[in-house]
mmCIF file of C-alpha atoms in Angstrom:
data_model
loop_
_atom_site.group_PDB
_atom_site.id
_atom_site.type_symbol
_atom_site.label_atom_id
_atom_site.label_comp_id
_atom_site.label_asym_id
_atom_site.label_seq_id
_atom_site.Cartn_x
_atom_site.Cartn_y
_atom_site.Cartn_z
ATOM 1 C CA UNK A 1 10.112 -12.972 -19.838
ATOM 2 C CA UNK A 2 8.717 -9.326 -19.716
ATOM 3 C CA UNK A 3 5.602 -7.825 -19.916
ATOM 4 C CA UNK A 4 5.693 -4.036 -20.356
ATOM 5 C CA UNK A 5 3.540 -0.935 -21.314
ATOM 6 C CA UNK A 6 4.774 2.234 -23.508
ATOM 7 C CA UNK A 7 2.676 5.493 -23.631
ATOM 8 C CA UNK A 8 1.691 8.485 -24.126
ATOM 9 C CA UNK A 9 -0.461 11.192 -22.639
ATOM 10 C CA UNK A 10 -0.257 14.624 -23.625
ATOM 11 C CA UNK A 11 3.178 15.169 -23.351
ATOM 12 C CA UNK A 12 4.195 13.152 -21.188
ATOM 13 C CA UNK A 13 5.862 9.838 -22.631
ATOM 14 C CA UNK A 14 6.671 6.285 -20.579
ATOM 15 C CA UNK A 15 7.541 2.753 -20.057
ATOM 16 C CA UNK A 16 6.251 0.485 -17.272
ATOM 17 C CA UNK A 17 7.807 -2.485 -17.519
ATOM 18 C CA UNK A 18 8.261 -5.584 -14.932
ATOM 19 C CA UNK A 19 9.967 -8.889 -15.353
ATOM 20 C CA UNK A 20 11.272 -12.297 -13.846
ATOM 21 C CA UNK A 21 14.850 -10.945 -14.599
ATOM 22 C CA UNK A 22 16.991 -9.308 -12.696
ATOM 23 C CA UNK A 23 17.225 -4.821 -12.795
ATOM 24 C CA UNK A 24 14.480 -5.093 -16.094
ATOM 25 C CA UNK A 25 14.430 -1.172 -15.635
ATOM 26 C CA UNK A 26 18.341 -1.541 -16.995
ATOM 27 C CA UNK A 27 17.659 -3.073 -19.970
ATOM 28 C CA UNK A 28 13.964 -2.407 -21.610
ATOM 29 C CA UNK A 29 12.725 1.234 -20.739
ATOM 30 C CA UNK A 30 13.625 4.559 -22.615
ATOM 31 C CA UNK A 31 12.279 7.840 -23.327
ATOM 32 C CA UNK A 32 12.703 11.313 -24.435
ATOM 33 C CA UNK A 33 11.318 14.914 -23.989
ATOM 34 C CA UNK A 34 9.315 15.628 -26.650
ATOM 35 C CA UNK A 35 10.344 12.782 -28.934
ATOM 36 C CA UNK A 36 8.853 9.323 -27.846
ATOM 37 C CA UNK A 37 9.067 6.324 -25.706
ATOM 38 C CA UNK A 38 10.582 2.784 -26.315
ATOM 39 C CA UNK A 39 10.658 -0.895 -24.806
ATOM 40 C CA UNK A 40 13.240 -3.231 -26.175
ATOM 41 C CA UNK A 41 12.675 -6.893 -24.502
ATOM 42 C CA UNK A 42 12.640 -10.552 -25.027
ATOM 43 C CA UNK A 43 16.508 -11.208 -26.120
ATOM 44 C CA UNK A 44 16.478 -7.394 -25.902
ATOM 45 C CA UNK A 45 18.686 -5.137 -28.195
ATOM 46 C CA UNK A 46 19.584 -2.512 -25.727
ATOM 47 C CA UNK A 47 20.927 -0.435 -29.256
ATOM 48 C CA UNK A 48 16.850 -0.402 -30.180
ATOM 49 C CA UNK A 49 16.559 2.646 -27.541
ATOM 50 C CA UNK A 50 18.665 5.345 -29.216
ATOM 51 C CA UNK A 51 17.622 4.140 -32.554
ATOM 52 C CA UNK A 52 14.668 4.369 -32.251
ATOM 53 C CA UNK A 53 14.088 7.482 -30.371
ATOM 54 C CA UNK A 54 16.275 9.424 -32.714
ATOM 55 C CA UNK A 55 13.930 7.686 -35.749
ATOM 56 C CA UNK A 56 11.348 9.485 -33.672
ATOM 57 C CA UNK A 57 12.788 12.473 -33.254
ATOM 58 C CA UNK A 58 13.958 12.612 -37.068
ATOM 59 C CA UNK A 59 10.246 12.894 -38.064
ATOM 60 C CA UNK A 60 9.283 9.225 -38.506
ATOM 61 C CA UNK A 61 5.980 7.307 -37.267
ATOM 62 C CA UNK A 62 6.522 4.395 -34.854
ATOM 63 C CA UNK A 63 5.856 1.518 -37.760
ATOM 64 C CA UNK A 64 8.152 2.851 -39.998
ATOM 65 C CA UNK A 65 11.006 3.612 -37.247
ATOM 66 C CA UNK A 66 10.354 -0.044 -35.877
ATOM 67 C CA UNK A 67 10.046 -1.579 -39.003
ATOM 68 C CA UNK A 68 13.616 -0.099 -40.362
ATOM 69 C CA UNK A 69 15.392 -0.985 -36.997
ATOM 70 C CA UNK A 70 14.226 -4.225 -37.207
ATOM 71 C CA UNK A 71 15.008 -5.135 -40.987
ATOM 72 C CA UNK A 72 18.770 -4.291 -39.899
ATOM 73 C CA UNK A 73 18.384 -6.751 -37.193
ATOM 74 C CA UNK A 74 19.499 -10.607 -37.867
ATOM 75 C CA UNK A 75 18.402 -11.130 -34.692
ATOM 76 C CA UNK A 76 15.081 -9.678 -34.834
ATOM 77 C CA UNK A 77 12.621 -12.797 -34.926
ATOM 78 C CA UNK A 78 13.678 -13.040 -31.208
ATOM 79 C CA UNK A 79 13.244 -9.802 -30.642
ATOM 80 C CA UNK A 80 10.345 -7.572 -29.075
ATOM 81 C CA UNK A 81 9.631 -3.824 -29.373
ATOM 82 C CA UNK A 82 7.055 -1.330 -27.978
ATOM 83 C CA UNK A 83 7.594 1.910 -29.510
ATOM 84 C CA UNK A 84 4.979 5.306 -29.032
ATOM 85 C CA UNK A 85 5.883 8.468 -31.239
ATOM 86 C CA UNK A 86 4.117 12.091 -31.083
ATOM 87 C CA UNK A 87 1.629 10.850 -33.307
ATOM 88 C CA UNK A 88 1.755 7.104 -33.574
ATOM 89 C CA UNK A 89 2.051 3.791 -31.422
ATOM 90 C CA UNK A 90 3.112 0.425 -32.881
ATOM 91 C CA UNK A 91 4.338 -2.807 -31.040
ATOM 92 C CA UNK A 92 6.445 -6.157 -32.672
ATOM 93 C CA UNK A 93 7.162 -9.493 -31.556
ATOM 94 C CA UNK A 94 9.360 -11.972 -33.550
ATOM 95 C CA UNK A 95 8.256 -15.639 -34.428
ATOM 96 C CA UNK A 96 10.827 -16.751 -32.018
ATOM 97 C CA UNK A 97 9.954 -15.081 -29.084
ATOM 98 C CA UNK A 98 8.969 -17.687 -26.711
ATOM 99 C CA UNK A 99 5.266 -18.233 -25.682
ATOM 100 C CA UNK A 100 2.913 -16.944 -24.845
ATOM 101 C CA UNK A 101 3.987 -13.902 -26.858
ATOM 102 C CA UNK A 102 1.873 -10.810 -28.134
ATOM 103 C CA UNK A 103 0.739 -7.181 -27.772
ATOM 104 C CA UNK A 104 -1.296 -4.414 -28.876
ATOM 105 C CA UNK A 105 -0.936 -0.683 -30.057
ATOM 106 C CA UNK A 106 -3.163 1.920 -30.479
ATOM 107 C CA UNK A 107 -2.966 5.985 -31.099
ATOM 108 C CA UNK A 108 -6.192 7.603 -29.809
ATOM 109 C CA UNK A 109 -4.860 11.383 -30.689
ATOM 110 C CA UNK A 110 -4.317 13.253 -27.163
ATOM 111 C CA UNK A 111 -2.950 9.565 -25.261
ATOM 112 C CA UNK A 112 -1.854 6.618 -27.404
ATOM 113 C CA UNK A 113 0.044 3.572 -26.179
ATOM 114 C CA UNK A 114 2.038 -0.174 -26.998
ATOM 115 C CA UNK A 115 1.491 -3.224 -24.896
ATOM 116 C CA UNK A 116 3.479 -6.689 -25.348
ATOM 117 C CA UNK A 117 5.010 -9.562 -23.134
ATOM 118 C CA UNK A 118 6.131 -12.652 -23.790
ATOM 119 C CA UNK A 119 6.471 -16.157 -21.331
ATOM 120 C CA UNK A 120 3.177 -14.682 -20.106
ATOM 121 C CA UNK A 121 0.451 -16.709 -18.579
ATOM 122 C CA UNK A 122 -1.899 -15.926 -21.502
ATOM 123 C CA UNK A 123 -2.918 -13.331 -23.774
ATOM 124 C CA UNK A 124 -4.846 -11.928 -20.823
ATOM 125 C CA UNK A 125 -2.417 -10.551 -19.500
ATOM 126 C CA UNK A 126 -2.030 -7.781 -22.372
ATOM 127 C CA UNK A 127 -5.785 -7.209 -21.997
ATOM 128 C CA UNK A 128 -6.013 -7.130 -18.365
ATOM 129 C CA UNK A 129 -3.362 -3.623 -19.113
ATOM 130 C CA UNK A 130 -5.210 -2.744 -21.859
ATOM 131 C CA UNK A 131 -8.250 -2.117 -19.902
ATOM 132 C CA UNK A 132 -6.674 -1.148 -17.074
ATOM 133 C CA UNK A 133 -4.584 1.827 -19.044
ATOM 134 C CA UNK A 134 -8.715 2.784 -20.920
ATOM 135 C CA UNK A 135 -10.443 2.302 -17.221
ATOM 136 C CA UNK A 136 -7.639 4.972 -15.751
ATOM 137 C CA UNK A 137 -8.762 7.868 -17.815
ATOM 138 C CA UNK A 138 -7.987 11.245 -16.097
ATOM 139 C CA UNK A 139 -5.253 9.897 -13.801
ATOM 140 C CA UNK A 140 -2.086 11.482 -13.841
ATOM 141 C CA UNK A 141 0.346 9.384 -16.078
ATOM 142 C CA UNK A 142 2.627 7.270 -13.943
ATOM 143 C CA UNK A 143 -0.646 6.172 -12.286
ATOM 144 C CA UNK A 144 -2.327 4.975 -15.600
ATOM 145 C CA UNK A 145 1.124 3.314 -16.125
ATOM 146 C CA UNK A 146 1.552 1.600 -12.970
ATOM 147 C CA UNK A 147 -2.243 0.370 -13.051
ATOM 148 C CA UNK A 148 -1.562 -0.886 -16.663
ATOM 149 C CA UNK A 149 1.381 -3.062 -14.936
ATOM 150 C CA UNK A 150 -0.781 -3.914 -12.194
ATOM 151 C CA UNK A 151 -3.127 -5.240 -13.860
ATOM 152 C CA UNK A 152 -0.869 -7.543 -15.792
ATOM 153 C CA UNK A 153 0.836 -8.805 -12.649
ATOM 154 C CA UNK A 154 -2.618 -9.304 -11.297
ATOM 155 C CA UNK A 155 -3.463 -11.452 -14.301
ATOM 156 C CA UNK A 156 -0.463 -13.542 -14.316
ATOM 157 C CA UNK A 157 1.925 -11.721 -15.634
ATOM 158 C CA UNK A 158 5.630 -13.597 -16.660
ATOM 159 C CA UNK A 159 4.714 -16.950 -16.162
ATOM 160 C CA UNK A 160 7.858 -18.217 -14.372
ATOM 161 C CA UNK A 161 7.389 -15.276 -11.247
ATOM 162 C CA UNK A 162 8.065 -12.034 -10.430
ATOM 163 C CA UNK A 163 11.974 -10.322 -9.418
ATOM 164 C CA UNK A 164 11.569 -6.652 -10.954
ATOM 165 C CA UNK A 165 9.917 -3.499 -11.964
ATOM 166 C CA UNK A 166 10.379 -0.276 -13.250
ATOM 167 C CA UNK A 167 8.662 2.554 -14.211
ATOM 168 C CA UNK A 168 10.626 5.870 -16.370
ATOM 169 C CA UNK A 169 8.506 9.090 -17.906
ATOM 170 C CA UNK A 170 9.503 12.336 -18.996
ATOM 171 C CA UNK A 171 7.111 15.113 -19.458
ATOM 172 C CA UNK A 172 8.172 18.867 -20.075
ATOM 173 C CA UNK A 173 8.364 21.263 -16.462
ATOM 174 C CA UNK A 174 8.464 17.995 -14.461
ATOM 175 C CA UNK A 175 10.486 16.399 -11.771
ATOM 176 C CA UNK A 176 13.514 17.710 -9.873
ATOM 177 C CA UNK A 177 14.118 21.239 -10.800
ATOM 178 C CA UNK A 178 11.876 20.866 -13.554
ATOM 179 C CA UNK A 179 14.317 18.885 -15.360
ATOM 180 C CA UNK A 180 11.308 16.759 -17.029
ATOM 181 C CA UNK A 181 11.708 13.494 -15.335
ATOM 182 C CA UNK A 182 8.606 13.125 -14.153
ATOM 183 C CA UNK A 183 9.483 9.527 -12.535
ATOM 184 C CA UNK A 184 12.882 7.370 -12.620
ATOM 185 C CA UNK A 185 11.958 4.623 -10.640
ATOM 186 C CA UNK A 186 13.573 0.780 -10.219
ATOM 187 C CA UNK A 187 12.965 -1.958 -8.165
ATOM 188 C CA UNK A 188 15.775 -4.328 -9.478
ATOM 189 C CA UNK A 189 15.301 -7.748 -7.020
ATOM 190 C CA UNK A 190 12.356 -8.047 -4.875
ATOM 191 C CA UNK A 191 9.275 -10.721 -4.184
ATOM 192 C CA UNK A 192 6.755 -8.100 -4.867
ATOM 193 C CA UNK A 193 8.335 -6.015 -7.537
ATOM 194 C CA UNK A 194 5.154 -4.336 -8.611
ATOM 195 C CA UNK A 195 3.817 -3.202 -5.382
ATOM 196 C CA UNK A 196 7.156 -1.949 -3.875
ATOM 197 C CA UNK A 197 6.981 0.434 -7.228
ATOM 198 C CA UNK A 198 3.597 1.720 -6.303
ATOM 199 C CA UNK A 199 5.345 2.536 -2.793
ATOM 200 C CA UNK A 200 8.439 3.818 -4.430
ATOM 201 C CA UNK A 201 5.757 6.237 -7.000
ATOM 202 C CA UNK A 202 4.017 7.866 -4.030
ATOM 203 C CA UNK A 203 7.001 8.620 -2.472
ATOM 204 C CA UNK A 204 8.541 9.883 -5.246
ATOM 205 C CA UNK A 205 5.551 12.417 -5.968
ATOM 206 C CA UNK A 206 5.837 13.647 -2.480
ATOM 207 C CA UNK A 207 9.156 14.389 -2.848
ATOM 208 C CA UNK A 208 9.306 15.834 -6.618
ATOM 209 C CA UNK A 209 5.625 16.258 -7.215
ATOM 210 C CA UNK A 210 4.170 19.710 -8.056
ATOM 211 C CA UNK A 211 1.786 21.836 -5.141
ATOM 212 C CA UNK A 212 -1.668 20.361 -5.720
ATOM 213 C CA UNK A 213 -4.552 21.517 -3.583
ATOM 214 C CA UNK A 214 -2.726 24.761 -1.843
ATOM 215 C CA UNK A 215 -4.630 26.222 0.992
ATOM 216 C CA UNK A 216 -3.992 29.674 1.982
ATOM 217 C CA UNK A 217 -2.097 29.994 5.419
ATOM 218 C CA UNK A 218 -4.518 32.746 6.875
ATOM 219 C CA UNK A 219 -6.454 32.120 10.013
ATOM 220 C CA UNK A 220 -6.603 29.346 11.907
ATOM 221 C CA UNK A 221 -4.889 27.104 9.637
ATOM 222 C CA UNK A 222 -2.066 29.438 9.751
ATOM 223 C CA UNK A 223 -2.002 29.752 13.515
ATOM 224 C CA UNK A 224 -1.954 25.753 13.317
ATOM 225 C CA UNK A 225 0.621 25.459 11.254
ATOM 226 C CA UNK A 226 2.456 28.275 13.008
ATOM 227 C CA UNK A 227 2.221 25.839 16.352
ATOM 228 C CA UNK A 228 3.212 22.369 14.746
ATOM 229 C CA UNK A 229 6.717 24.367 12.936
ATOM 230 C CA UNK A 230 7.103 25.498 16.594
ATOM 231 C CA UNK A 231 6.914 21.922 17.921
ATOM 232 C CA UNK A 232 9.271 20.966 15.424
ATOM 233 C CA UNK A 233 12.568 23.587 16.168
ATOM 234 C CA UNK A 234 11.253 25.465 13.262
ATOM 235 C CA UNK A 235 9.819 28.998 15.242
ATOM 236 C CA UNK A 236 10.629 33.032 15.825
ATOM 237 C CA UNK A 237 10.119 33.995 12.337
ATOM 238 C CA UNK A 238 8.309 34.817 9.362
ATOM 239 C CA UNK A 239 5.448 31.475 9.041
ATOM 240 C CA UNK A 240 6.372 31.505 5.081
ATOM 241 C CA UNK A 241 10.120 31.330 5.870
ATOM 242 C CA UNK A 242 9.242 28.672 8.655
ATOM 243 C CA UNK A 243 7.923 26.604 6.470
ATOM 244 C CA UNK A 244 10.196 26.887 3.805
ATOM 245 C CA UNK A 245 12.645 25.937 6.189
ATOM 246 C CA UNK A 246 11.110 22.879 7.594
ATOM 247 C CA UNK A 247 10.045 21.639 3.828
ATOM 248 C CA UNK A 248 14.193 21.828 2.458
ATOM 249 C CA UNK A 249 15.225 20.005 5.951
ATOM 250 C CA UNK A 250 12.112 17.283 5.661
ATOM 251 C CA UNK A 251 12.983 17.457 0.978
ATOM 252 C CA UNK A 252 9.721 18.768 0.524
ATOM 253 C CA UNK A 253 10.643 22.006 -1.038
ATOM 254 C CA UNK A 254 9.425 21.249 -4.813
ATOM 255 C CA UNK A 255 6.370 21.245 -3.270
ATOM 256 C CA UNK A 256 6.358 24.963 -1.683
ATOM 257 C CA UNK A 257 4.054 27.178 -3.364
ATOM 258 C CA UNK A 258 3.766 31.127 -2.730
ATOM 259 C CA UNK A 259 -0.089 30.303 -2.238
ATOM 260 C CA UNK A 260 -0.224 28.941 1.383
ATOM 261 C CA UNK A 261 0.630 25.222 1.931
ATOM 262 C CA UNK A 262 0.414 22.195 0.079
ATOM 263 C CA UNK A 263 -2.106 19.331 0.906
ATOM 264 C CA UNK A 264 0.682 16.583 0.898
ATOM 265 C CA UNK A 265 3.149 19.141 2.438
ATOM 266 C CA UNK A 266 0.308 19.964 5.653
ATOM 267 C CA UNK A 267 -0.479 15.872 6.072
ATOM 268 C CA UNK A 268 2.642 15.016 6.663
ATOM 269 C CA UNK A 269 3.369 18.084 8.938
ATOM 270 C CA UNK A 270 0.441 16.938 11.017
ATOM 271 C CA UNK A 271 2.176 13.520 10.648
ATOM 272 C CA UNK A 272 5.076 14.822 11.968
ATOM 273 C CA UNK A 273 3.215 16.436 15.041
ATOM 274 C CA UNK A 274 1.102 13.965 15.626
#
């Protein structure tokens, strides 16, 4: 009922994940700083998460964390697990997970990752991500993870329909006040799951994203920008201070850098004074 895609890049460590079941981003996705990533789906054991993470973190390799969860599990036939370590990637599915069932892992050193879904249209769905996550090399992370669920959903995805997404991934320095989210994102009931988390991800990097392509605010640009603050309330001081205060009001302010303005941060001021 769930097709889903754990990774790793750098880092950074996630789960993109989207199902015909209602809030999937409550049940399947985990992931910790520095430790791993983990998807726990089809009859999911919600326990899998913490156990398997603190496998992880206790120095084991994704096969041999998954395959000691699992041998406590009675249940585990109907089970399915995507789990990706520091240093390792490894996916399951029980022989009584219902069809079309299957997945693939693979650890290529710097990014390594664990595919799987089950009441798919086919086993092309799992390859359509596979490529997908190969073909997206370079993107930022949630990027390659959102066009890895994409691409399922494009191919078919959960065979009875579509009701919800999510996307969680953790990198060190990221997200709000650096805390090292680097994207919490749900989209628990909705027609279009997958796309309304691609909206949901852009707005999310404007709002938590780091300064990317700064431009110092010296000549005309800064006489520009001066004017547009001006048109907004935000005028009769320092152009720095201006902006800073118009970024906090508009929650743009991760995105201030001491270098001039960001990119994002001066389209949608020209948005703004359009």
């Amino acid at each position: 009922m769930t097709f889903s895609i754990v990774a790793r890049q750098g880092e950074a460590f996630g789960v993109a994940v989207a199902s015909k079941f209602l809030a999937v981003g409550a049940v399947v996705p985990d992931a910790r700083l520095g430790v791993g990533a983990v998807a726990t789906q089809s009859y999911a054991r919600v326990a899998y998460r913490d156990e398997l993470l603190d496998r992880l973190a206790a120095g084991e390799t994704a096969d041999a964390a998954l395959a000691a969860a699992t041998a406590l599990d009675e249940g585990r036939e109907t089970r399915q697990v995507g789990v990706v370590g520091p240093a390792s990637a490894a996916t399951v599915t029980g022989s009584e997970c219902n069809a079309w069932a299957g997945g693939v892992a693979r650890d290529d050193g710097d990014t390594a990752y664990a595919i799987q879904g089950n009441i798919l249209t086919g086993p092309d769905v799992v390859e359509a991500m596979e490529r997908a996550w190969r073909d997206s090399a370079g993107a930022p992370f949630a990027r390659r993870l959102l066009a890895a669920l994409a691409a399922g959903d494009g191919a078919g995805g959960d065979s009875r329909g579509r009701q919800s997404a999510a996307l969680y991934a953790v990198e060190p320095g990221s997200g709000y006040d650096t805390c090292g989210v680097l994207a919490d994102l749900r989209v628990d009931d909705h027609a279009d799951p997958v796309t309304e988390l691609g909206r949901l991800l852009a707005e999310w990097e404007m709002f938590f994203g780091r300064p990317e392509d700064v431009e110092p605010l010296t000549g005309e640009l800064a006489g520009e920008v001066r004017d547009r603050l001006a048109r907004l309330g935000f005028e009769g001081r320092d152009l720095a201070v201006a902006l800073a205060d118009w970024a906090g009001h508009a929650n743009y302010e991760a995105r201030l850098s001491p270098d001039g303005i960001d990119a994002r941060v001066l389209e949608a001021l020209r948005e703004a004074t359009a």
